[in-house]
mmCIF file of C-alpha atoms in Angstrom:
data_model
loop_
_atom_site.group_PDB
_atom_site.id
_atom_site.type_symbol
_atom_site.label_atom_id
_atom_site.label_comp_id
_atom_site.label_asym_id
_atom_site.label_seq_id
_atom_site.Cartn_x
_atom_site.Cartn_y
_atom_site.Cartn_z
ATOM 1 C CA MET A 1 273.364 -133.341 -202.464
ATOM 2 C CA PRO A 2 273.559 -136.675 -200.686
ATOM 3 C CA ALA A 3 273.242 -139.856 -202.674
ATOM 4 C CA ILE A 4 270.021 -141.832 -202.884
ATOM 5 C CA ILE A 5 270.743 -145.545 -202.508
ATOM 6 C CA LEU A 6 268.262 -147.873 -204.206
ATOM 7 C CA LYS A 7 268.455 -151.652 -204.442
ATOM 8 C CA LYS A 8 265.117 -152.929 -205.753
ATOM 9 C CA PHE A 9 263.522 -152.036 -209.068
ATOM 10 C CA SER A 10 260.352 -152.766 -210.998
ATOM 11 C CA LYS A 11 259.628 -152.435 -214.696
ATOM 12 C CA ALA A 12 256.612 -150.414 -213.629
ATOM 13 C CA ASN A 13 259.033 -147.624 -212.699
ATOM 14 C CA LEU A 14 259.929 -147.092 -216.352
ATOM 15 C CA HIS A 15 258.649 -143.797 -217.719
ATOM 16 C CA LEU A 16 259.303 -141.169 -220.346
ATOM 17 C CA PRO A 17 260.155 -137.550 -219.512
ATOM 18 C CA ASP A 18 257.235 -135.155 -219.433
ATOM 19 C CA SER A 19 256.717 -133.988 -223.010
ATOM 20 C CA GLN A 20 256.024 -130.492 -221.697
ATOM 21 C CA GLY A 21 259.554 -130.178 -220.281
ATOM 22 C CA ILE A 22 260.751 -129.668 -216.727
ATOM 23 C CA VAL A 23 260.242 -125.929 -216.331
ATOM 24 C CA THR A 24 259.218 -123.688 -219.194
ATOM 25 C CA ASN A 25 262.408 -121.643 -219.312
ATOM 26 C CA MET A 26 264.798 -124.406 -218.244
ATOM 27 C CA PRO A 27 267.149 -126.175 -220.671
ATOM 28 C CA PRO A 28 266.451 -129.894 -221.234
ATOM 29 C CA LEU A 29 267.410 -132.288 -218.460
ATOM 30 C CA VAL A 30 270.274 -134.670 -219.313
ATOM 31 C CA SER A 31 270.619 -138.034 -217.562
ATOM 32 C CA ILE A 32 274.181 -139.349 -217.296
ATOM 33 C CA CYS A 33 274.697 -142.935 -216.129
ATOM 34 C CA ILE A 34 278.036 -144.276 -214.905
ATOM 35 C CA PRO A 35 278.214 -148.054 -214.390
ATOM 36 C CA ASN A 36 281.102 -149.073 -212.134
ATOM 37 C CA TYR A 37 282.786 -152.310 -211.193
ATOM 38 C CA ASN A 38 286.093 -152.227 -209.315
ATOM 39 C CA LYS A 39 287.332 -148.964 -210.818
ATOM 40 C CA ALA A 40 288.341 -147.302 -207.556
ATOM 41 C CA GLY A 41 291.417 -145.837 -209.210
ATOM 42 C CA PHE A 42 289.415 -143.927 -211.833
ATOM 43 C CA ILE A 43 285.847 -143.351 -210.630
ATOM 44 C CA GLU A 44 286.522 -140.090 -208.767
ATOM 45 C CA GLU A 45 288.098 -138.441 -211.818
ATOM 46 C CA CYS A 46 285.218 -139.700 -213.963
ATOM 47 C CA ILE A 47 282.603 -138.156 -211.649
ATOM 48 C CA GLU A 48 284.573 -134.920 -211.496
ATOM 49 C CA SER A 49 284.462 -134.665 -215.298
ATOM 50 C CA VAL A 50 280.653 -134.680 -215.061
ATOM 51 C CA TYR A 51 280.595 -132.136 -212.240
ATOM 52 C CA ARG A 52 282.766 -129.799 -214.325
ATOM 53 C CA GLN A 53 280.292 -129.612 -217.193
ATOM 54 C CA THR A 54 279.366 -126.081 -218.236
ATOM 55 C CA TYR A 55 275.839 -127.406 -218.747
ATOM 56 C CA ARG A 56 274.130 -127.549 -215.357
ATOM 57 C CA ASN A 57 270.737 -129.223 -215.843
ATOM 58 C CA ILE A 58 272.080 -132.744 -215.308
ATOM 59 C CA GLU A 59 271.042 -135.683 -213.163
ATOM 60 C CA LEU A 60 273.780 -138.212 -212.507
ATOM 61 C CA PHE A 61 273.298 -141.906 -211.771
ATOM 62 C CA ILE A 62 276.187 -144.066 -210.597
ATOM 63 C CA ILE A 63 275.520 -147.801 -210.558
ATOM 64 C CA ASP A 64 277.960 -149.943 -208.605
ATOM 65 C CA ASP A 65 277.784 -153.543 -209.781
ATOM 66 C CA GLY A 66 278.965 -155.328 -206.662
ATOM 67 C CA SER A 67 282.488 -153.917 -206.503
ATOM 68 C CA THR A 68 284.920 -155.666 -204.182
ATOM 69 C CA ASP A 69 287.357 -152.753 -203.976
ATOM 70 C CA ASN A 70 286.717 -149.453 -202.183
ATOM 71 C CA SER A 71 284.795 -147.907 -205.093
ATOM 72 C CA VAL A 72 281.611 -147.339 -203.096
ATOM 73 C CA ALA A 73 283.403 -145.458 -200.321
ATOM 74 C CA ILE A 74 285.102 -143.223 -202.885
ATOM 75 C CA ILE A 75 281.818 -142.601 -204.697
ATOM 76 C CA LYS A 76 279.912 -141.713 -201.509
ATOM 77 C CA ASN A 77 282.610 -139.286 -200.443
ATOM 78 C CA LYS A 78 282.784 -137.658 -203.882
ATOM 79 C CA ILE A 79 279.044 -137.138 -204.331
ATOM 80 C CA SER A 80 278.268 -135.966 -200.783
ATOM 81 C CA ASN A 81 278.502 -132.335 -201.881
ATOM 82 C CA GLY A 82 277.921 -132.648 -205.628
ATOM 83 C CA PRO A 83 276.638 -129.639 -207.621
ATOM 84 C CA PHE A 84 273.480 -131.405 -208.828
ATOM 85 C CA LYS A 85 271.336 -134.414 -208.033
ATOM 86 C CA THR A 86 273.420 -137.575 -207.896
ATOM 87 C CA THR A 87 271.939 -141.015 -207.249
ATOM 88 C CA LEU A 88 274.004 -144.026 -206.237
ATOM 89 C CA LEU A 89 272.482 -147.408 -207.084
ATOM 90 C CA GLN A 90 274.076 -150.529 -205.636
ATOM 91 C CA ASN A 91 273.468 -153.976 -207.094
ATOM 92 C CA GLU A 92 273.319 -156.658 -204.425
ATOM 93 C CA LYS A 93 275.529 -158.849 -206.632
ATOM 94 C CA ASN A 94 277.505 -158.453 -209.839
ATOM 95 C CA SER A 95 274.817 -158.520 -212.532
ATOM 96 C CA GLY A 96 276.380 -157.003 -215.643
ATOM 97 C CA ILE A 97 276.504 -153.616 -217.291
ATOM 98 C CA CYS A 98 273.228 -153.908 -219.247
ATOM 99 C CA TYR A 99 271.256 -154.836 -216.121
ATOM 100 C CA SER A 100 272.880 -151.954 -214.241
ATOM 101 C CA LEU A 101 272.111 -149.373 -216.907
ATOM 102 C CA ASN A 102 268.509 -150.520 -217.316
ATOM 103 C CA ASN A 103 267.951 -150.044 -213.587
ATOM 104 C CA ALA A 104 269.127 -146.450 -213.871
ATOM 105 C CA LEU A 105 266.999 -145.837 -216.969
ATOM 106 C CA LYS A 106 263.885 -146.932 -215.080
ATOM 107 C CA ILE A 107 264.166 -143.901 -212.802
ATOM 108 C CA ALA A 108 265.869 -141.399 -215.125
ATOM 109 C CA SER A 109 263.915 -138.320 -216.223
ATOM 110 C CA GLY A 110 266.120 -136.667 -218.833
ATOM 111 C CA LYS A 111 265.211 -135.707 -222.372
ATOM 112 C CA TYR A 112 268.726 -136.782 -223.356
ATOM 113 C CA TYR A 113 270.979 -139.540 -222.075
ATOM 114 C CA GLN A 114 274.637 -140.488 -221.939
ATOM 115 C CA MET A 115 276.393 -143.578 -220.613
ATOM 116 C CA LEU A 116 279.902 -142.931 -219.335
ATOM 117 C CA GLY A 117 282.351 -145.673 -218.385
ATOM 118 C CA SER A 118 283.714 -145.256 -214.870
ATOM 119 C CA ASP A 119 287.279 -145.027 -216.215
ATOM 120 C CA ASP A 120 286.435 -142.518 -218.984
ATOM 121 C CA LEU A 121 286.055 -138.725 -218.994
ATOM 122 C CA ILE A 122 283.977 -136.087 -220.755
ATOM 123 C CA LEU A 123 285.370 -132.647 -221.565
ATOM 124 C CA PRO A 124 283.720 -129.621 -219.871
ATOM 125 C CA GLY A 125 281.733 -128.364 -222.868
ATOM 126 C CA LYS A 126 280.514 -131.717 -224.165
ATOM 127 C CA ILE A 127 276.938 -131.787 -222.890
ATOM 128 C CA ALA A 128 276.276 -128.103 -223.616
ATOM 129 C CA SER A 129 277.506 -128.455 -227.194
ATOM 130 C CA GLN A 130 275.599 -131.634 -227.967
ATOM 131 C CA VAL A 131 272.333 -130.453 -226.397
ATOM 132 C CA ALA A 132 272.485 -127.269 -228.474
ATOM 133 C CA ILE A 133 273.041 -129.317 -231.623
ATOM 134 C CA PHE A 134 270.223 -131.710 -230.753
ATOM 135 C CA GLU A 135 267.788 -128.874 -230.106
ATOM 136 C CA SER A 136 268.423 -127.551 -233.626
ATOM 137 C CA LEU A 137 267.968 -130.916 -235.372
ATOM 138 C CA PRO A 138 264.790 -132.355 -236.891
ATOM 139 C CA GLU A 139 262.995 -135.137 -235.017
ATOM 140 C CA GLU A 140 264.444 -137.958 -237.137
ATOM 141 C CA TYR A 141 267.810 -137.658 -235.341
ATOM 142 C CA ALA A 142 268.240 -139.725 -232.171
ATOM 143 C CA ILE A 143 272.021 -139.923 -231.623
ATOM 144 C CA VAL A 144 274.746 -137.313 -231.908
ATOM 145 C CA PHE A 145 278.362 -138.324 -231.303
ATOM 146 C CA GLY A 146 281.808 -136.812 -231.445
ATOM 147 C CA LYS A 147 285.432 -137.900 -231.137
ATOM 148 C CA SER A 148 287.350 -139.323 -228.190
ATOM 149 C CA TYR A 149 290.973 -138.982 -227.239
ATOM 150 C CA ARG A 150 292.584 -142.104 -225.786
ATOM 151 C CA MET A 151 294.446 -142.311 -222.490
ATOM 152 C CA ASP A 152 296.385 -145.056 -220.718
ATOM 153 C CA GLU A 153 295.974 -146.151 -217.094
ATOM 154 C CA ALA A 154 298.638 -143.688 -215.936
ATOM 155 C CA GLY A 155 296.770 -140.720 -217.447
ATOM 156 C CA ASN A 156 299.009 -140.298 -220.493
ATOM 157 C CA TYR A 157 297.295 -139.367 -223.748
ATOM 158 C CA LEU A 158 297.969 -141.813 -226.575
ATOM 159 C CA GLU A 159 299.053 -140.776 -230.052
ATOM 160 C CA ASP A 160 296.103 -142.400 -231.825
ATOM 161 C CA ASP A 161 292.601 -141.243 -230.981
ATOM 162 C CA TYR A 162 289.607 -143.588 -230.806
ATOM 163 C CA TYR A 163 288.885 -143.554 -234.538
ATOM 164 C CA GLN A 164 292.498 -143.973 -235.551
ATOM 165 C CA SER A 165 292.729 -146.975 -233.213
ATOM 166 C CA ILE A 166 289.840 -148.749 -234.997
ATOM 167 C CA ASP A 167 290.848 -147.634 -238.523
ATOM 168 C CA VAL A 168 287.753 -145.528 -239.166
ATOM 169 C CA ASP A 169 287.988 -142.617 -241.597
ATOM 170 C CA THR A 170 285.952 -139.864 -239.934
ATOM 171 C CA SER A 171 285.351 -138.154 -243.289
ATOM 172 C CA LYS A 172 283.025 -141.073 -244.114
ATOM 173 C CA LEU A 173 280.906 -140.734 -240.983
ATOM 174 C CA LYS A 174 278.842 -137.754 -242.160
ATOM 175 C CA HIS A 175 276.240 -139.958 -243.820
ATOM 176 C CA ALA A 176 276.834 -143.155 -241.833
ATOM 177 C CA GLY A 177 273.870 -145.129 -240.547
ATOM 178 C CA PHE A 178 272.574 -148.573 -239.680
ATOM 179 C CA GLU A 179 274.301 -150.582 -242.409
ATOM 180 C CA ASP A 180 277.620 -148.869 -241.707
ATOM 181 C CA LEU A 181 277.249 -149.740 -238.017
ATOM 182 C CA LEU A 182 276.996 -153.398 -239.018
ATOM 183 C CA SER A 183 280.571 -153.139 -240.309
ATOM 184 C CA ILE A 184 281.991 -151.630 -237.119
ATOM 185 C CA ASN A 185 280.773 -149.870 -233.994
ATOM 186 C CA PHE A 186 281.929 -146.357 -234.809
ATOM 187 C CA ILE A 187 280.028 -144.600 -231.991
ATOM 188 C CA SER A 188 282.383 -144.133 -229.065
ATOM 189 C CA SER A 189 281.045 -145.354 -225.740
ATOM 190 C CA CYS A 190 281.752 -141.974 -224.130
ATOM 191 C CA ALA A 191 281.241 -139.470 -226.984
ATOM 192 C CA HIS A 192 277.490 -139.839 -227.558
ATOM 193 C CA LEU A 193 274.256 -138.166 -226.523
ATOM 194 C CA VAL A 194 270.958 -139.968 -227.183
ATOM 195 C CA LYS A 195 267.277 -139.103 -227.056
ATOM 196 C CA PHE A 196 265.854 -140.885 -224.039
ATOM 197 C CA ALA A 197 262.561 -141.617 -225.824
ATOM 198 C CA ALA A 198 264.427 -143.448 -228.616
ATOM 199 C CA ILE A 199 266.134 -145.704 -226.057
ATOM 200 C CA VAL A 200 262.805 -146.656 -224.516
ATOM 201 C CA GLU A 201 261.268 -147.203 -227.957
ATOM 202 C CA ALA A 202 264.168 -149.502 -228.872
ATOM 203 C CA GLY A 203 263.620 -151.605 -225.742
ATOM 204 C CA MET A 204 266.594 -150.367 -223.692
ATOM 205 C CA TYR A 205 269.674 -152.554 -223.184
ATOM 206 C CA ASP A 206 269.603 -156.278 -223.987
ATOM 207 C CA GLU A 207 270.539 -157.921 -220.680
ATOM 208 C CA SER A 208 271.496 -161.177 -222.414
ATOM 209 C CA LEU A 209 274.544 -159.434 -223.923
ATOM 210 C CA ARG A 210 277.817 -158.713 -222.109
ATOM 211 C CA VAL A 211 278.689 -155.612 -224.164
ATOM 212 C CA GLU A 212 276.073 -152.927 -223.979
ATOM 213 C CA ASP A 213 276.242 -150.224 -226.612
ATOM 214 C CA TRP A 214 276.584 -151.660 -230.145
ATOM 215 C CA ASP A 215 273.287 -153.526 -230.108
ATOM 216 C CA LEU A 216 271.406 -150.488 -228.775
ATOM 217 C CA TRP A 217 272.924 -148.201 -231.427
ATOM 218 C CA LEU A 218 271.877 -150.643 -234.153
ATOM 219 C CA ARG A 219 268.286 -150.865 -232.930
ATOM 220 C CA ILE A 220 268.016 -147.078 -232.715
ATOM 221 C CA ALA A 221 269.722 -146.522 -236.088
ATOM 222 C CA LYS A 222 267.130 -148.733 -237.812
ATOM 223 C CA LYS A 223 264.514 -146.050 -237.124
ATOM 224 C CA TYR A 224 266.448 -142.822 -236.657
ATOM 225 C CA LYS A 225 269.372 -140.896 -238.084
ATOM 226 C CA VAL A 226 272.687 -140.402 -236.292
ATOM 227 C CA LEU A 227 274.907 -137.336 -236.582
ATOM 228 C CA PHE A 228 278.693 -137.233 -236.311
ATOM 229 C CA ILE A 229 280.236 -134.069 -234.840
ATOM 230 C CA ASN A 230 283.860 -133.666 -235.861
ATOM 231 C CA GLU A 231 285.028 -132.397 -232.463
ATOM 232 C CA TYR A 232 286.776 -133.990 -229.491
ATOM 233 C CA ASP A 233 284.470 -134.181 -226.483
ATOM 234 C CA SER A 234 285.682 -137.077 -224.337
ATOM 235 C CA VAL A 235 288.574 -139.305 -223.267
ATOM 236 C CA TYR A 236 288.406 -143.087 -223.674
ATOM 237 C CA ARG A 237 290.755 -144.770 -221.228
ATOM 238 C CA ILE A 238 292.522 -148.031 -222.065
ATOM 239 C CA VAL A 239 292.467 -150.216 -218.946
ATOM 240 C CA ASN A 240 293.896 -153.717 -219.256
ATOM 241 C CA SER A 241 291.358 -155.163 -216.826
ATOM 242 C CA SER A 242 288.380 -153.828 -218.796
ATOM 243 C CA LEU A 243 286.060 -156.362 -220.391
ATOM 244 C CA THR A 244 286.943 -155.499 -223.985
ATOM 245 C CA HIS A 245 290.704 -155.229 -223.406
ATOM 246 C CA ASN A 246 291.408 -158.284 -221.251
ATOM 247 C CA LEU A 247 292.468 -161.299 -223.347
ATOM 248 C CA LYS A 248 290.714 -163.617 -220.897
ATOM 249 C CA ASN A 249 287.388 -162.074 -221.919
ATOM 250 C CA PHE A 250 287.897 -162.078 -225.682
ATOM 251 C CA ALA A 251 285.915 -165.255 -226.388
ATOM 252 C CA ASP A 252 282.893 -163.950 -224.470
ATOM 253 C CA VAL A 253 283.170 -160.432 -225.875
ATOM 254 C CA TYR A 254 283.373 -161.591 -229.493
ATOM 255 C CA THR A 255 280.577 -164.094 -228.907
ATOM 256 C CA THR A 256 278.469 -161.125 -227.800
ATOM 257 C CA TYR A 257 279.491 -159.207 -230.924
ATOM 258 C CA CYS A 258 278.389 -162.151 -233.087
ATOM 259 C CA LYS A 259 275.079 -162.448 -231.251
ATOM 260 C CA THR A 260 274.543 -158.725 -231.720
ATOM 261 C CA LEU A 261 275.059 -158.919 -235.475
ATOM 262 C CA LEU A 262 272.929 -162.030 -235.942
ATOM 263 C CA LYS A 263 269.964 -160.216 -234.385
ATOM 264 C CA HIS A 264 269.941 -157.952 -237.448
ATOM 265 C CA LEU A 265 270.118 -160.464 -240.293
ATOM 266 C CA ASP A 266 267.843 -160.010 -243.329
ATOM 267 C CA TYR A 267 267.338 -156.272 -242.903
ATOM 268 C CA SER A 268 268.939 -155.603 -246.292
ATOM 269 C CA PRO A 269 271.335 -157.262 -248.796
ATOM 270 C CA THR A 270 274.092 -154.785 -247.916
ATOM 271 C CA GLY A 271 273.507 -155.391 -244.222
ATOM 272 C CA ASN A 272 273.704 -159.151 -244.735
ATOM 273 C CA ARG A 273 277.036 -158.821 -246.530
ATOM 274 C CA ASN A 274 278.449 -156.704 -243.718
ATOM 275 C CA ILE A 275 277.196 -159.170 -241.126
ATOM 276 C CA ALA A 276 278.609 -162.176 -243.018
ATOM 277 C CA ARG A 277 282.043 -160.573 -243.265
ATOM 278 C CA ASN A 278 282.085 -159.676 -239.567
ATOM 279 C CA ILE A 279 280.815 -163.058 -238.405
ATOM 280 C CA GLY A 280 283.663 -164.640 -240.379
ATOM 281 C CA LEU A 281 286.217 -162.487 -238.591
ATOM 282 C CA MET A 282 284.700 -162.612 -235.120
ATOM 283 C CA SER A 283 283.882 -166.317 -235.013
ATOM 284 C CA LEU A 284 287.578 -166.918 -235.676
ATOM 285 C CA VAL A 285 288.443 -164.886 -232.563
ATOM 286 C CA VAL A 286 285.999 -166.962 -230.510
ATOM 287 C CA TYR A 287 287.643 -170.124 -231.878
ATOM 288 C CA LYS A 288 291.138 -168.759 -231.233
ATOM 289 C CA TYR A 289 290.341 -168.134 -227.559
ATOM 290 C CA ASP A 290 288.535 -171.463 -227.066
ATOM 291 C CA GLY A 291 285.073 -169.973 -226.679
ATOM 292 C CA GLN A 292 282.318 -172.421 -225.814
ATOM 293 C CA HIS A 293 280.196 -171.176 -228.729
ATOM 294 C CA ALA A 294 282.966 -171.488 -231.333
ATOM 295 C CA LYS A 295 281.470 -174.422 -233.226
ATOM 296 C CA GLU A 296 278.024 -172.901 -233.620
ATOM 297 C CA LEU A 297 279.445 -169.539 -234.669
ATOM 298 C CA LEU A 298 281.843 -171.121 -237.175
ATOM 299 C CA LYS A 299 278.889 -173.061 -238.572
ATOM 300 C CA LYS A 300 276.953 -169.818 -238.958
ATOM 301 C CA SER A 301 279.991 -168.212 -240.580
ATOM 302 C CA PHE A 302 280.145 -171.005 -243.144
ATOM 303 C CA GLN A 303 276.420 -170.713 -243.848
ATOM 304 C CA LEU A 304 276.792 -166.980 -244.468
ATOM 305 C CA ASN A 305 280.112 -166.945 -246.345
ATOM 306 C CA ARG A 306 280.382 -170.331 -248.118
ATOM 307 C CA ASN A 307 284.109 -169.985 -248.750
ATOM 308 C CA PRO A 308 287.003 -172.467 -248.298
ATOM 309 C CA LYS A 309 288.398 -170.773 -245.181
ATOM 310 C CA SER A 310 285.099 -170.859 -243.316
ATOM 311 C CA PHE A 311 284.648 -174.513 -244.268
ATOM 312 C CA ILE A 312 288.144 -175.519 -243.080
ATOM 313 C CA LEU A 313 287.659 -173.693 -239.778
ATOM 314 C CA LEU A 314 284.305 -175.361 -239.224
ATOM 315 C CA VAL A 315 285.652 -178.848 -239.937
ATOM 316 C CA SER A 316 288.713 -178.211 -237.774
ATOM 317 C CA SER A 317 286.554 -177.174 -234.823
ATOM 318 C CA TYR A 318 284.396 -180.286 -235.146
ATOM 319 C CA PHE A 319 287.490 -182.487 -235.085
ATOM 320 C CA GLY A 320 288.718 -180.713 -231.962
ATOM 321 C CA LEU A 321 291.752 -179.053 -233.564
ATOM 322 C CA GLN A 322 292.903 -175.956 -231.702
ATOM 323 C CA TYR A 323 293.487 -172.643 -233.384
ATOM 324 C CA ARG A 324 297.253 -172.692 -232.890
ATOM 325 C CA PHE A 325 297.448 -175.469 -235.500
ATOM 326 C CA LEU A 326 295.724 -173.224 -238.035
ATOM 327 C CA LYS A 327 297.638 -169.966 -237.659
ATOM 328 C CA THR A 328 298.223 -169.754 -241.388
ATOM 329 C CA LEU A 329 294.501 -169.053 -241.791
ATOM 330 C CA THR A 330 294.502 -166.078 -239.437
ATOM 331 C CA PHE A 331 292.438 -163.089 -240.547
ATOM 332 C CA SER A 332 293.475 -159.670 -239.296
ATOM 333 C CA LYS A 333 291.132 -156.777 -238.774
ATOM 334 C CA LYS A 334 290.491 -154.462 -235.864
ATOM 335 C CA HIS A 335 287.145 -154.398 -234.132
ATOM 336 C CA ARG A 336 285.906 -152.698 -231.082
#
C-alpha cells in the first residue's frame, strides 16, 4: 500500500480507538510508530522486522524528522508494496522525537501501541505474543514488556543483553512498578506494548524533553500496573551517533533525565529517596560534560541529598571549577 504523506497536524485530530473494536471477529489493531532521523543504514531492516510479524492487524507509522541523508527515499521504496497500511509522516524541520511521536499518535487508531527506534528490530512473534498476553490481563495493566538482545552497528550480537548492560536483575522485575522505575528505566525502548488509551490519559509524550520514553512510563505506572515477560522479543542496536550513546549529547540527555525525575517528586518517601540518589548521580554527569544546567541541578542535588559530596560539587560549580579537577569525587553507576 502506498504511503500517505502528511505534514500538518491539529490537536483536534487526537482520538481514542472505537471501544467496540474494529470488526467483531478481528484481533485488536496495533499501532507501531518508527521515528527516524538520518538512519538510512538501518531503517529498511527495521521496517522489514515489522512486516515480518506473524500478527497481521497492524498499522505502521514512520515519522521522518527532517533527515538529511537518503532515509526518505529508502522508506518510500520499502513501503510501496508493504503488507499492511503504512503511513509516512515528514516533519518540515527537525523537531525532536517526542513531537514526531505525538503527531503519529494523533492519527493512530490501535488498541495497543509500540514505539520502535529506526535502528532497532522486533522479532517475528513479538506483537502476537504480547497482544495475547494483554487480552488475558485485567484492566489495571497498561504496559507489558520483554527482553532485548543488543547488536552493534555491523549487525553483530553483543554478549550482554539490554538488562545485563544496565545491571538490572530480571528476577526482580516481576513486581516492579512506579517507584522502581524512579531508580532506573528498566522498560526497553523496543520491547514494550502499551494500551493506547493509557497513553492518551497520561497526556502523551512531553515535547519539552529530549528523551521520550522514561517520563511516559512513569506517568502511566502511577495509575496502572506493568508486566515483565521473561522472553526475548526485540533487538536494541548500539549506534554511536544515537542521542543516548554520543558523548556530545550526554549533558543534554542527563539534563532531560533529571527533569524527568523532578516531575515526580513528593509522590512517596521511597520515590523521593530514589529520585534524590539519581539526581546526585545524573547532575554530576551534566557537570562533567559542561551542561548549561549543571549549577541548578547540582543545587537541587544538594537540597535533596544534603551530603558533603553534593555540597563540594555545588560550591565547585559556582566557583567555575571544571569537573576534571574533581575526578576523585567521581560516582560510578550505569543509567540508560
